[in-house]
PDB file of C-alpha atoms and ligand atoms in Angstrom:
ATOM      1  CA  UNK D   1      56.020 126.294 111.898  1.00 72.00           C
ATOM      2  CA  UNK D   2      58.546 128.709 113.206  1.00 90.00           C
ATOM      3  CA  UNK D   3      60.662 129.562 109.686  1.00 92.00           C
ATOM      4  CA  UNK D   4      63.490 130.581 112.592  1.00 94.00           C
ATOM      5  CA  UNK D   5      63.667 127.137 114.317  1.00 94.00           C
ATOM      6  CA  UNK D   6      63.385 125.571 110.774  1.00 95.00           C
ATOM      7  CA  UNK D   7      66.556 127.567 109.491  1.00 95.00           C
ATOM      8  CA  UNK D   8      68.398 126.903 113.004  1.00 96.00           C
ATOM      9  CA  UNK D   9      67.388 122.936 112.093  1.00 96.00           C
ATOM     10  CA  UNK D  10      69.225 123.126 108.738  1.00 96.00           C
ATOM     11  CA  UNK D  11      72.255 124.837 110.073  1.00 96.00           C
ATOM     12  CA  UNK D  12      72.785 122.168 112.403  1.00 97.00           C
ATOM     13  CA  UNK D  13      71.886 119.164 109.913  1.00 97.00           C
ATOM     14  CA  UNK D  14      74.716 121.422 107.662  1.00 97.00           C
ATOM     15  CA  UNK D  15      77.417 121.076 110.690  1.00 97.00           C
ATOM     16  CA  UNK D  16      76.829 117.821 110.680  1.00 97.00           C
ATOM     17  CA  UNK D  17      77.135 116.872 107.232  1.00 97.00           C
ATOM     18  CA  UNK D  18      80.350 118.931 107.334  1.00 97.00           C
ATOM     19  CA  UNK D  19      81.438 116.469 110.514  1.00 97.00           C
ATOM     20  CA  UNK D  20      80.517 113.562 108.736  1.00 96.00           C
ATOM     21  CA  UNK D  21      82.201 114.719 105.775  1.00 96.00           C
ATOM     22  CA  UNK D  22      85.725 115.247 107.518  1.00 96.00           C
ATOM     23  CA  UNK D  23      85.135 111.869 109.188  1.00 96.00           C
ATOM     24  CA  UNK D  24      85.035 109.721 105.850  1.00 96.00           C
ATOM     25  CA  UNK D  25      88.084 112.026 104.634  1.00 94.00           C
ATOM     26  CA  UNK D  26      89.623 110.936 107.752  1.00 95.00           C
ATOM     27  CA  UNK D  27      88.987 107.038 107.368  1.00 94.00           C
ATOM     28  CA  UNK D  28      89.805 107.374 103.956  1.00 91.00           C
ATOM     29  CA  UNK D  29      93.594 108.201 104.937  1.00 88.00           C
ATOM     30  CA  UNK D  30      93.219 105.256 107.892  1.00 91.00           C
ATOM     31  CA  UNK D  31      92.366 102.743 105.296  1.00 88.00           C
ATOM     32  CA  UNK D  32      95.137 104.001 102.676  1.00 87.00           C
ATOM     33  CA  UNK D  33      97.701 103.883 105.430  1.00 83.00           C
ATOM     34  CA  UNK D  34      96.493 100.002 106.351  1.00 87.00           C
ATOM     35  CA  UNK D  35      96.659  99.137 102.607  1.00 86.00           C
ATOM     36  CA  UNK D  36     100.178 100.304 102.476  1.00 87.00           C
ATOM     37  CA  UNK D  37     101.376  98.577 105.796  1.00 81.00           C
ATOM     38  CA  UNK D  38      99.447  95.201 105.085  1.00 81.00           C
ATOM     39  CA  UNK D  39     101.462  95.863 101.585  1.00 82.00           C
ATOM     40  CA  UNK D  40     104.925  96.307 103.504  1.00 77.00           C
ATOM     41  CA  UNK D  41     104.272  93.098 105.879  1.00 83.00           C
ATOM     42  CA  UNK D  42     103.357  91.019 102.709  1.00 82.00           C
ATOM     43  CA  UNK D  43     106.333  91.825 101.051  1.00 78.00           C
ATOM     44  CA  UNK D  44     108.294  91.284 104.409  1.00 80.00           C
ATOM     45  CA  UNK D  45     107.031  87.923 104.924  1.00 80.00           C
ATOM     46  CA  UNK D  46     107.553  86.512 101.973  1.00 79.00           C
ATOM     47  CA  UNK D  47     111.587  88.452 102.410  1.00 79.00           C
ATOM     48  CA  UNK D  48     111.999  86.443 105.810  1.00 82.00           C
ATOM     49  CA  UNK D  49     109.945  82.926 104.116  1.00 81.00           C
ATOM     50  CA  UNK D  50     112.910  83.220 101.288  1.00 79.00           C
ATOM     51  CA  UNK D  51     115.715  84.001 103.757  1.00 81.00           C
ATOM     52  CA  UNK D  52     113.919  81.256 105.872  1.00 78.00           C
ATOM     53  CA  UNK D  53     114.475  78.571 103.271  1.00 79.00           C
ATOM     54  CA  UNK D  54     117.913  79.674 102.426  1.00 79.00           C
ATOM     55  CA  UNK D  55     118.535  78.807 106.107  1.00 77.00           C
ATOM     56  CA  UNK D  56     117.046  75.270 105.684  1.00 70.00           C
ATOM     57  CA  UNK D  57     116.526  74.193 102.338  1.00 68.00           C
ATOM     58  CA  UNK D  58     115.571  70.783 103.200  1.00 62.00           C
ATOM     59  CA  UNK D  59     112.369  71.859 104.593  1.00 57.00           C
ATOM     60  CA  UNK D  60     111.829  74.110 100.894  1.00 53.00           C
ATOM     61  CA  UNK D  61     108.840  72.063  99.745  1.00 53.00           C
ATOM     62  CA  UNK D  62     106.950  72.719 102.757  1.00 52.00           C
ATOM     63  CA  UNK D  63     107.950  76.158 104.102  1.00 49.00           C
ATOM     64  CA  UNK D  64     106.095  77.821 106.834  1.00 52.00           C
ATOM     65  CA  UNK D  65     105.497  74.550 108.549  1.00 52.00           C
ATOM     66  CA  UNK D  66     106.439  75.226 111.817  1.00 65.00           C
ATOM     67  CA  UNK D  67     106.961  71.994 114.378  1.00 71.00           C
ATOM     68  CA  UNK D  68     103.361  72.713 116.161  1.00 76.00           C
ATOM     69  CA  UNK D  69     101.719  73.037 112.804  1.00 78.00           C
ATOM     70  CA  UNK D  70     103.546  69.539 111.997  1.00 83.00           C
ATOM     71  CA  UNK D  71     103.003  67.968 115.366  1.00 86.00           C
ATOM     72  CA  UNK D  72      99.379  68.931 114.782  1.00 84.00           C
ATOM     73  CA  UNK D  73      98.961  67.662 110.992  1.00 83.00           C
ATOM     74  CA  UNK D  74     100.707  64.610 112.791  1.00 89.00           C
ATOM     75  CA  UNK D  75      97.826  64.338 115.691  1.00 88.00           C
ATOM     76  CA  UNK D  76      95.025  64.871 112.895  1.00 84.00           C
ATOM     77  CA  UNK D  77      96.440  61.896 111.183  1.00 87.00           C
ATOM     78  CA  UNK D  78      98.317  62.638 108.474  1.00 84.00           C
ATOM     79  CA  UNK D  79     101.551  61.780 107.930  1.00 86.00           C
ATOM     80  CA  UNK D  80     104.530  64.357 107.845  1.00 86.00           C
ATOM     81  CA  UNK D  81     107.803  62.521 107.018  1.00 87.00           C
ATOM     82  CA  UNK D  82     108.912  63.017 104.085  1.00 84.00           C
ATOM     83  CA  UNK D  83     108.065  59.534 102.805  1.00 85.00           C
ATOM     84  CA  UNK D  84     104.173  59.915 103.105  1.00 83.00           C
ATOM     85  CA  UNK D  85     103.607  63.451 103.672  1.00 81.00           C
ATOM     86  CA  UNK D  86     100.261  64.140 103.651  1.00 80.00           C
ATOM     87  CA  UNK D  87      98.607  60.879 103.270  1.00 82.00           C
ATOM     88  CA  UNK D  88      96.382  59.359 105.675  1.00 83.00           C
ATOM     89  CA  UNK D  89      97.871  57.281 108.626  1.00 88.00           C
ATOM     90  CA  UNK D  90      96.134  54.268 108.515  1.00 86.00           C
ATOM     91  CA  UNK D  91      98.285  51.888 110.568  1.00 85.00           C
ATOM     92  CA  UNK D  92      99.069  53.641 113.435  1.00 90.00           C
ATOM     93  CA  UNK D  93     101.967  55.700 114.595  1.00 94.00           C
ATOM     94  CA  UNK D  94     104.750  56.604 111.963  1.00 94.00           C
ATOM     95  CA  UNK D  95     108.615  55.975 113.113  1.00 94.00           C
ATOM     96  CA  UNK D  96     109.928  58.528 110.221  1.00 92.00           C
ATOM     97  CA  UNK D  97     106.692  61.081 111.412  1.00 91.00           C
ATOM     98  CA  UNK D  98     108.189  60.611 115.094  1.00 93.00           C
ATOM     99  CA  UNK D  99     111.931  60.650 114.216  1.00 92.00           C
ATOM    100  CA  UNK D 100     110.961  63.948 112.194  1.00 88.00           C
ATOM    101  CA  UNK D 101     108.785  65.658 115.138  1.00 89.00           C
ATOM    102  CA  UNK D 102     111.503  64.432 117.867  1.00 87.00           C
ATOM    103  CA  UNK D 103     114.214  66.156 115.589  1.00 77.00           C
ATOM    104  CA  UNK D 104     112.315  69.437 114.911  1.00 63.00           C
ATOM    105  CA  UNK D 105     111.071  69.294 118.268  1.00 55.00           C
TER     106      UNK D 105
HETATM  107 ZN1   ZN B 201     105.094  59.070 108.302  1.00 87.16          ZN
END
């Protein structure tokens, strides 16, 4: 085996771990950077949910339940008026369900 071609080989496998190496130092700092911003949105959610139910605190013991999420729930067959909230519709449509949805609607 040519010892030449053989020291050439493990020059070039060298490069490459030094590529590889600044790669992963790289996507280190990408996934530090998402940690910190999924950190920041976190907190900023739950900032705009508490300014959110400041807004309307009669909707405080279900927050975050926006009318299609509601309308939904509603079309699954549960109930969302505050009388039955989240109990099974068995009888049919709900006048305090559809008197809620119209409103929020
Ligand atoms: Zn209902």
């Amino acid at each position: 085996m040519d010892k030449q071609a053989v020291f050439a080989e493990v020059a070039n496998v060298e490069e490459r771990i030094g590529e590889l190496y600044a790669q992963v130092g790289s996507l280190k700092r990408k996934i530090v950077e998402l940690i910190e911003e999924n950190q920041k949105l976190t907190m900023e959610n739950a900032k705009l949910r508490k300014i959110l139910d400041q807004l309307h605190p009669e909707e405080q013991v279900h927050p975050g339940d926006g009318y299609d999420n509601l309308a939904r729930i509603y079309h699954d067959g549960f109930h969302v008026c505050h009388v039955r909230f989240g109990s099974l519709r068995t009888d049919g449509d709900c006048l305090f369900c559809l008197s809620l949805l119209n409103k929020t609607g």
